[in-house]
Short mmCIF file of C-alpha atoms in Angstrom, two decimals:
data_model
loop_
_atom_site.label_atom_id
_atom_site.label_comp_id
_atom_site.label_asym_id
_atom_site.label_seq_id
_atom_site.Cartn_x
_atom_site.Cartn_y
_atom_site.Cartn_z
CA UNK A 12 110.53 101.17 124.32
CA UNK A 13 113.17 99.20 122.36
CA UNK A 14 114.39 95.89 123.65
CA UNK A 15 117.24 96.15 126.10
CA UNK A 16 120.46 94.15 125.81
CA UNK A 17 120.31 90.78 127.49
CA UNK A 18 122.99 91.73 130.03
CA UNK A 19 121.08 94.82 131.25
CA UNK A 20 118.39 94.63 133.91
CA UNK A 21 115.94 97.48 134.24
CA UNK A 22 115.61 97.92 138.00
CA UNK A 23 114.20 101.42 138.20
CA UNK A 24 110.58 100.80 137.36
CA UNK A 25 108.94 103.12 139.88
CA UNK A 26 106.28 104.35 137.48
CA UNK A 27 103.72 101.83 138.74
CA UNK A 28 101.18 102.70 141.39
CA UNK A 29 101.94 99.57 143.41
CA UNK A 30 105.64 100.41 143.66
CA UNK A 31 104.86 103.98 144.72
CA UNK A 32 102.40 102.82 147.37
CA UNK A 33 104.78 100.25 148.86
CA UNK A 34 107.70 102.68 148.91
CA UNK A 35 105.65 105.37 150.67
CA UNK A 36 104.30 102.88 153.24
CA UNK A 37 107.80 101.51 153.86
CA UNK A 38 109.28 104.96 154.47
CA UNK A 39 106.34 105.95 156.65
CA UNK A 40 106.88 102.81 158.76
CA UNK A 41 110.50 103.86 159.26
CA UNK A 42 109.33 107.32 160.27
CA UNK A 43 106.90 105.88 162.84
CA UNK A 44 109.64 103.78 164.41
CA UNK A 45 112.22 106.59 164.36
CA UNK A 46 109.73 108.91 166.07
CA UNK A 47 109.66 106.61 169.11
CA UNK A 48 113.15 107.71 170.11
CA UNK A 49 113.25 110.61 172.52
CA UNK A 50 109.50 111.06 173.10
CA UNK A 51 107.73 110.70 176.42
CA UNK A 52 104.06 110.69 175.42
CA UNK A 53 101.69 109.66 172.67
CA UNK A 54 101.09 113.29 171.76
CA UNK A 55 104.80 113.86 171.50
CA UNK A 56 105.15 110.82 169.26
CA UNK A 57 102.36 112.04 166.95
CA UNK A 58 104.04 115.43 166.69
CA UNK A 59 107.39 113.83 165.91
CA UNK A 60 105.81 111.59 163.25
CA UNK A 61 104.22 114.63 161.62
CA UNK A 62 107.54 116.49 161.66
CA UNK A 63 109.54 113.61 160.17
CA UNK A 64 106.82 112.92 157.58
CA UNK A 65 107.14 116.52 156.45
CA UNK A 66 110.68 115.73 155.37
CA UNK A 67 110.42 112.06 154.42
CA UNK A 68 107.30 112.17 152.24
CA UNK A 69 108.48 114.91 149.84
CA UNK A 70 111.88 113.19 149.68
CA UNK A 71 110.57 109.74 148.77
CA UNK A 72 108.08 111.13 146.23
CA UNK A 73 110.86 113.16 144.59
CA UNK A 74 113.06 110.06 144.49
CA UNK A 75 110.29 107.95 142.91
CA UNK A 76 109.59 110.66 140.34
CA UNK A 77 113.27 111.09 139.52
CA UNK A 78 114.02 107.39 138.98
CA UNK A 79 110.82 106.97 136.98
CA UNK A 80 111.82 109.76 134.64
CA UNK A 81 115.37 108.47 134.31
CA UNK A 82 114.64 104.75 133.99
CA UNK A 83 115.19 104.54 130.23
CA UNK A 84 118.52 106.33 130.49
CA UNK A 85 119.64 104.30 133.51
CA UNK A 86 118.64 101.02 131.86
CA UNK A 87 121.61 101.48 129.50
CA UNK A 88 124.02 101.48 132.43
CA UNK A 89 125.51 98.55 134.29
CA UNK A 90 123.95 97.29 137.51
CA UNK A 91 126.59 98.86 139.83
CA UNK A 92 126.17 102.25 138.14
CA UNK A 93 122.38 102.06 138.38
CA UNK A 94 122.60 101.15 142.04
CA UNK A 95 125.11 103.89 142.84
CA UNK A 96 123.08 106.58 141.09
CA UNK A 97 119.91 105.42 142.83
CA UNK A 98 121.56 105.61 146.25
CA UNK A 99 123.06 109.05 145.55
CA UNK A 100 119.67 110.29 144.38
CA UNK A 101 118.29 109.13 147.72
CA UNK A 102 120.80 111.30 149.56
CA UNK A 103 119.98 114.31 147.39
CA UNK A 104 116.21 113.89 147.82
CA UNK A 105 116.59 113.51 151.59
CA UNK A 106 118.70 116.68 151.59
CA UNK A 107 115.82 118.40 149.78
CA UNK A 108 113.20 117.08 152.24
CA UNK A 109 115.18 118.20 155.26
CA UNK A 110 115.78 121.54 153.58
CA UNK A 111 112.03 122.12 153.48
CA UNK A 112 111.86 121.79 157.27
CA UNK A 113 114.81 124.15 157.72
CA UNK A 114 113.22 126.66 155.34
CA UNK A 115 109.99 126.59 157.37
CA UNK A 116 111.96 127.03 160.59
CA UNK A 117 110.80 123.73 162.10
CA UNK A 118 114.29 122.34 162.75
CA UNK A 119 117.81 123.61 163.10
CA UNK A 120 120.42 123.26 160.39
CA UNK A 121 122.73 120.87 162.21
CA UNK A 122 121.77 117.34 160.97
CA UNK A 123 122.27 117.89 157.23
CA UNK A 124 124.76 115.03 156.97
CA UNK A 125 122.61 112.66 159.03
CA UNK A 126 119.58 113.40 156.83
CA UNK A 127 121.51 112.74 153.62
CA UNK A 128 123.03 109.50 154.91
CA UNK A 129 119.62 108.31 156.11
CA UNK A 130 118.19 109.04 152.67
CA UNK A 131 120.96 107.08 150.98
CA UNK A 132 120.37 104.13 153.30
CA UNK A 133 116.62 104.07 152.61
CA UNK A 134 117.28 104.42 148.87
CA UNK A 135 119.69 101.48 149.02
CA UNK A 136 116.96 99.31 150.56
CA UNK A 137 114.43 100.41 147.92
CA UNK A 138 116.92 99.81 145.09
CA UNK A 139 117.64 96.33 146.44
CA UNK A 140 113.92 95.56 146.53
CA UNK A 141 113.50 96.78 142.94
CA UNK A 142 116.43 94.65 141.79
CA UNK A 143 114.89 91.56 143.38
CA UNK A 144 111.56 92.39 141.76
CA UNK A 145 113.17 92.81 138.33
CA UNK A 146 115.06 89.53 138.63
CA UNK A 147 111.87 87.76 139.70
CA UNK A 148 110.51 88.37 136.21
CA UNK A 149 113.27 86.40 134.53
CA UNK A 150 112.55 82.90 135.88
CA UNK A 151 108.79 83.49 135.58
CA UNK A 152 109.09 84.50 131.94
CA UNK A 153 111.50 81.67 131.15
CA UNK A 154 109.31 79.06 132.82
CA UNK A 155 106.26 80.35 130.97
CA UNK A 156 108.05 80.27 127.62
CA UNK A 157 109.27 76.72 128.20
CA UNK A 158 105.79 75.63 129.25
CA UNK A 159 104.26 77.11 126.12
CA UNK A 160 106.95 75.61 123.90
CA UNK A 161 106.26 72.19 125.41
CA UNK A 162 102.54 72.74 124.80
CA UNK A 163 103.24 73.51 121.16
CA UNK A 164 105.31 70.36 120.64
CA UNK A 165 103.18 67.96 122.66
CA UNK A 166 103.05 64.72 120.67
CA UNK A 167 99.27 64.48 120.57
CA UNK A 168 98.90 68.12 119.50
CA UNK A 169 101.36 67.68 116.62
CA UNK A 170 99.90 64.28 115.77
CA UNK A 171 96.36 65.62 115.54
CA UNK A 172 97.40 68.73 113.58
CA UNK A 173 99.53 66.85 111.05
CA UNK A 174 96.90 64.14 110.62
CA UNK A 175 94.34 66.84 109.90
CA UNK A 176 96.68 68.37 107.32
CA UNK A 177 97.32 64.99 105.66
CA UNK A 178 93.59 64.33 105.42
CA UNK A 179 93.09 67.68 103.69
CA UNK A 180 96.03 67.55 101.28
CA UNK A 181 94.22 65.83 98.40
CA UNK A 182 90.67 67.07 98.85
CA UNK A 183 91.32 70.59 100.15
CA UNK A 184 94.98 71.49 99.57
CA UNK A 185 94.41 75.19 100.23
CA UNK A 186 92.91 74.40 103.62
CA UNK A 187 95.80 72.06 104.42
CA UNK A 188 98.27 74.79 103.50
CA UNK A 189 96.46 77.27 105.75
CA UNK A 190 96.53 74.75 108.61
CA UNK A 191 100.28 74.26 108.29
CA UNK A 192 100.80 78.04 108.15
CA UNK A 193 98.89 78.39 111.43
CA UNK A 194 101.06 75.69 112.99
CA UNK A 195 104.17 77.46 111.72
CA UNK A 196 103.02 80.70 113.36
CA UNK A 197 102.61 78.93 116.69
CA UNK A 198 106.17 77.64 116.52
CA UNK A 199 107.47 81.04 115.42
CA UNK A 200 105.95 82.73 118.47
CA UNK A 201 107.13 80.00 120.85
CA UNK A 202 110.70 80.25 119.57
CA UNK A 203 110.79 84.03 119.25
CA UNK A 204 113.18 86.13 121.31
CA UNK A 205 111.99 87.01 124.79
CA UNK A 206 110.33 90.36 125.39
CA UNK A 207 109.00 91.69 128.65
CA UNK A 208 105.73 92.75 127.01
CA UNK A 209 103.95 92.54 123.65
CA UNK A 210 100.88 94.39 122.33
CA UNK A 211 97.46 92.83 122.76
CA UNK A 212 96.89 92.56 119.01
CA UNK A 213 99.89 90.21 118.76
CA UNK A 214 98.45 87.93 121.43
CA UNK A 215 95.09 87.95 119.64
CA UNK A 216 96.78 86.97 116.35
CA UNK A 217 98.36 84.00 118.09
CA UNK A 218 94.99 82.99 119.54
CA UNK A 219 93.51 83.21 116.02
CA UNK A 220 96.13 80.78 114.68
CA UNK A 221 95.61 78.33 117.54
CA UNK A 222 91.82 78.35 117.23
CA UNK A 223 92.05 77.96 113.44
CA UNK A 224 93.96 74.71 113.99
CA UNK A 225 91.51 73.45 116.58
CA UNK A 226 88.58 74.44 114.36
CA UNK A 227 89.81 72.01 111.72
CA UNK A 228 90.07 69.29 114.35
CA UNK A 229 86.73 69.80 116.10
CA UNK A 230 84.67 71.24 113.25
CA UNK A 231 81.22 72.41 114.33
CA UNK A 232 81.86 71.29 117.91
CA UNK A 233 84.01 74.39 118.35
CA UNK A 234 82.05 77.61 118.07
CA UNK A 235 84.16 80.77 118.26
CA UNK A 236 82.87 84.26 118.98
CA UNK A 237 85.04 87.37 118.81
CA UNK A 238 84.20 90.81 120.18
CA UNK A 239 87.27 93.00 119.80
CA UNK A 240 87.75 96.68 120.52
CA UNK A 241 90.39 98.12 118.17
CA UNK A 242 91.17 100.94 120.59
CA UNK A 243 92.39 98.34 123.11
CA UNK A 244 94.87 96.63 120.75
CA UNK A 245 97.92 98.59 121.93
CA UNK A 246 97.68 97.47 125.57
CA UNK A 247 100.78 95.59 126.70
CA UNK A 248 100.75 92.02 128.00
CA UNK A 249 103.39 89.46 128.96
CA UNK A 250 104.12 87.34 125.86
CA UNK A 251 102.25 84.06 125.43
CA UNK A 252 99.75 84.88 128.16
CA UNK A 253 96.45 84.83 126.23
CA UNK A 254 96.95 81.60 124.29
CA UNK A 255 97.05 79.34 127.40
CA UNK A 256 93.66 80.73 128.42
CA UNK A 257 92.25 79.93 124.99
CA UNK A 258 93.82 76.47 125.09
CA UNK A 259 92.22 75.85 128.50
CA UNK A 260 88.86 76.87 127.09
CA UNK A 261 89.19 74.29 124.31
CA UNK A 262 90.57 71.57 126.57
CA UNK A 263 87.94 71.86 129.31
CA UNK A 264 85.02 73.10 127.22
CA UNK A 265 85.17 71.45 123.80
CA UNK A 266 87.14 68.20 124.22
CA UNK A 267 84.98 66.57 126.92
CA UNK A 268 81.67 67.55 125.29
CA UNK A 269 80.13 65.44 122.50
CA UNK A 270 78.15 68.49 121.36
CA UNK A 271 81.03 70.93 121.66
CA UNK A 272 81.20 74.35 123.30
CA UNK A 273 81.27 78.05 122.58
CA UNK A 274 84.54 79.93 123.16
CA UNK A 275 84.18 83.70 123.41
CA UNK A 276 87.05 86.18 123.38
CA UNK A 277 86.36 89.86 123.97
CA UNK A 278 88.37 93.01 124.55
CA UNK A 279 87.00 96.35 125.68
CA UNK A 280 88.63 99.66 126.50
CA UNK A 281 87.22 101.47 129.52
CA UNK A 282 89.03 104.74 129.92
CA UNK A 283 92.65 103.92 130.76
CA UNK A 284 91.87 100.23 131.42
CA UNK A 285 91.49 97.35 128.97
CA UNK A 286 89.25 94.42 129.93
CA UNK A 287 89.96 91.04 128.32
CA UNK A 288 87.58 88.11 128.73
CA UNK A 289 87.94 84.47 127.68
CA UNK A 290 84.73 82.50 128.23
CA UNK A 291 83.71 78.95 127.46
CA UNK A 292 80.73 76.75 128.19
CA UNK A 293 81.47 73.67 130.28
CA UNK A 294 79.55 70.41 129.90
CA UNK A 295 77.80 69.49 133.14
CA UNK A 296 79.25 66.46 134.88
CA UNK A 297 82.00 65.82 132.35
CA UNK A 298 85.58 66.75 131.81
CA UNK A 299 88.62 66.48 134.02
CA UNK A 300 89.24 69.29 136.47
CA UNK A 301 92.59 70.94 135.86
CA UNK A 302 95.21 71.75 138.48
CA UNK A 303 95.11 75.48 137.75
CA UNK A 304 98.81 75.80 136.89
CA UNK A 305 98.13 77.71 133.67
CA UNK A 306 95.85 80.18 135.47
CA UNK A 307 98.36 80.66 138.30
CA UNK A 308 101.12 81.28 135.77
CA UNK A 309 99.04 83.93 133.99
CA UNK A 310 98.15 85.60 137.29
CA UNK A 311 101.77 85.76 138.46
CA UNK A 312 103.15 87.06 135.17
CA UNK A 313 100.45 89.71 134.95
CA UNK A 314 101.29 90.87 138.48
CA UNK A 315 105.00 91.05 137.66
CA UNK A 316 104.38 93.27 134.64
CA UNK A 317 101.57 95.51 135.86
CA UNK A 318 101.66 94.99 139.64
CA UNK A 319 98.49 96.35 141.29
CA UNK A 320 97.27 97.85 138.02
CA UNK A 321 96.78 94.39 136.53
CA UNK A 322 93.78 92.38 137.73
CA UNK A 323 93.02 88.69 137.16
CA UNK A 324 89.78 86.89 137.99
CA UNK A 325 88.32 83.50 137.09
CA UNK A 326 85.00 81.92 137.97
CA UNK A 327 82.68 79.07 137.01
CA UNK A 328 79.00 80.05 137.14
CA UNK A 329 76.11 78.03 135.68
CA UNK A 330 78.45 75.85 133.58
CA UNK A 331 80.15 78.90 132.08
CA UNK A 332 83.81 79.45 132.88
CA UNK A 333 85.22 82.95 132.48
CA UNK A 334 88.67 84.44 132.88
CA UNK A 335 88.82 88.23 133.12
CA UNK A 336 91.97 90.35 132.86
CA UNK A 337 92.24 94.07 133.46
CA UNK A 338 95.39 95.85 132.30
CA UNK A 339 96.39 99.53 132.04
CA UNK A 340 96.53 101.10 128.62
#
């Protein structure tokens, strides 16, 4: 999908399983409360819930399907137009759901207007929630980009990289040139225009450049192992999400160890899911424990992009630290 203009917010992203599940549960909760009115017994309430669900469930599923199919078209429109269309679609879908009950002879034909207005009201609430969710991505992405830019221009990182290049200029000029090219790539990615998602192969390229710089600095102390599945390279990730994990592996695995550490990066496609692992050995009894901000940032950004379909896990077992990401393909 091409990048959207900066003044357009894509609010209709109902194609994710987590959004569908929450919308259905929300509407069903409304149904359960609405069914309490005018019933005298538990059995009556159950019957009323079943009746209302027969109209509400098809309506909300139709609405979710409709806005999912139209999201690319609607993303070109202004926020008020998107909101208005979403609310009107809610009224139409509710009209359809109530029509099913009328067609089956379960209710009379009197409350057509009430059903449509109720559908528009529920749609307005869902649209508002989706707008909030879309806007929540903006500060998270901006904060992450600023954090990564600061990491790239940290004085000691630049100092170490440039000193390494200076030391190589006379004896190994080609290696010095390669080092500076890797540093240039890091800056290019940090200063690039913001995108909601980038392909996995782009994140792996950035990790390659970073590790190439650190390899010059640490030499044999940094052992790097790659195990990459080409069929997983098109999976989409938030930008600048893999490199902080690799940087953490170097900072907490290689730096504090006089003998160095092994950093392993692997990708594997399993059906419609891609598994990404970043693993590093940790020296026993050494190193400074981090505050986990980088890991929390990755977890939050992954959840914003992929919701329940994106999984994040980290664990330290037998002096081996591993971060595992699962993302849909």
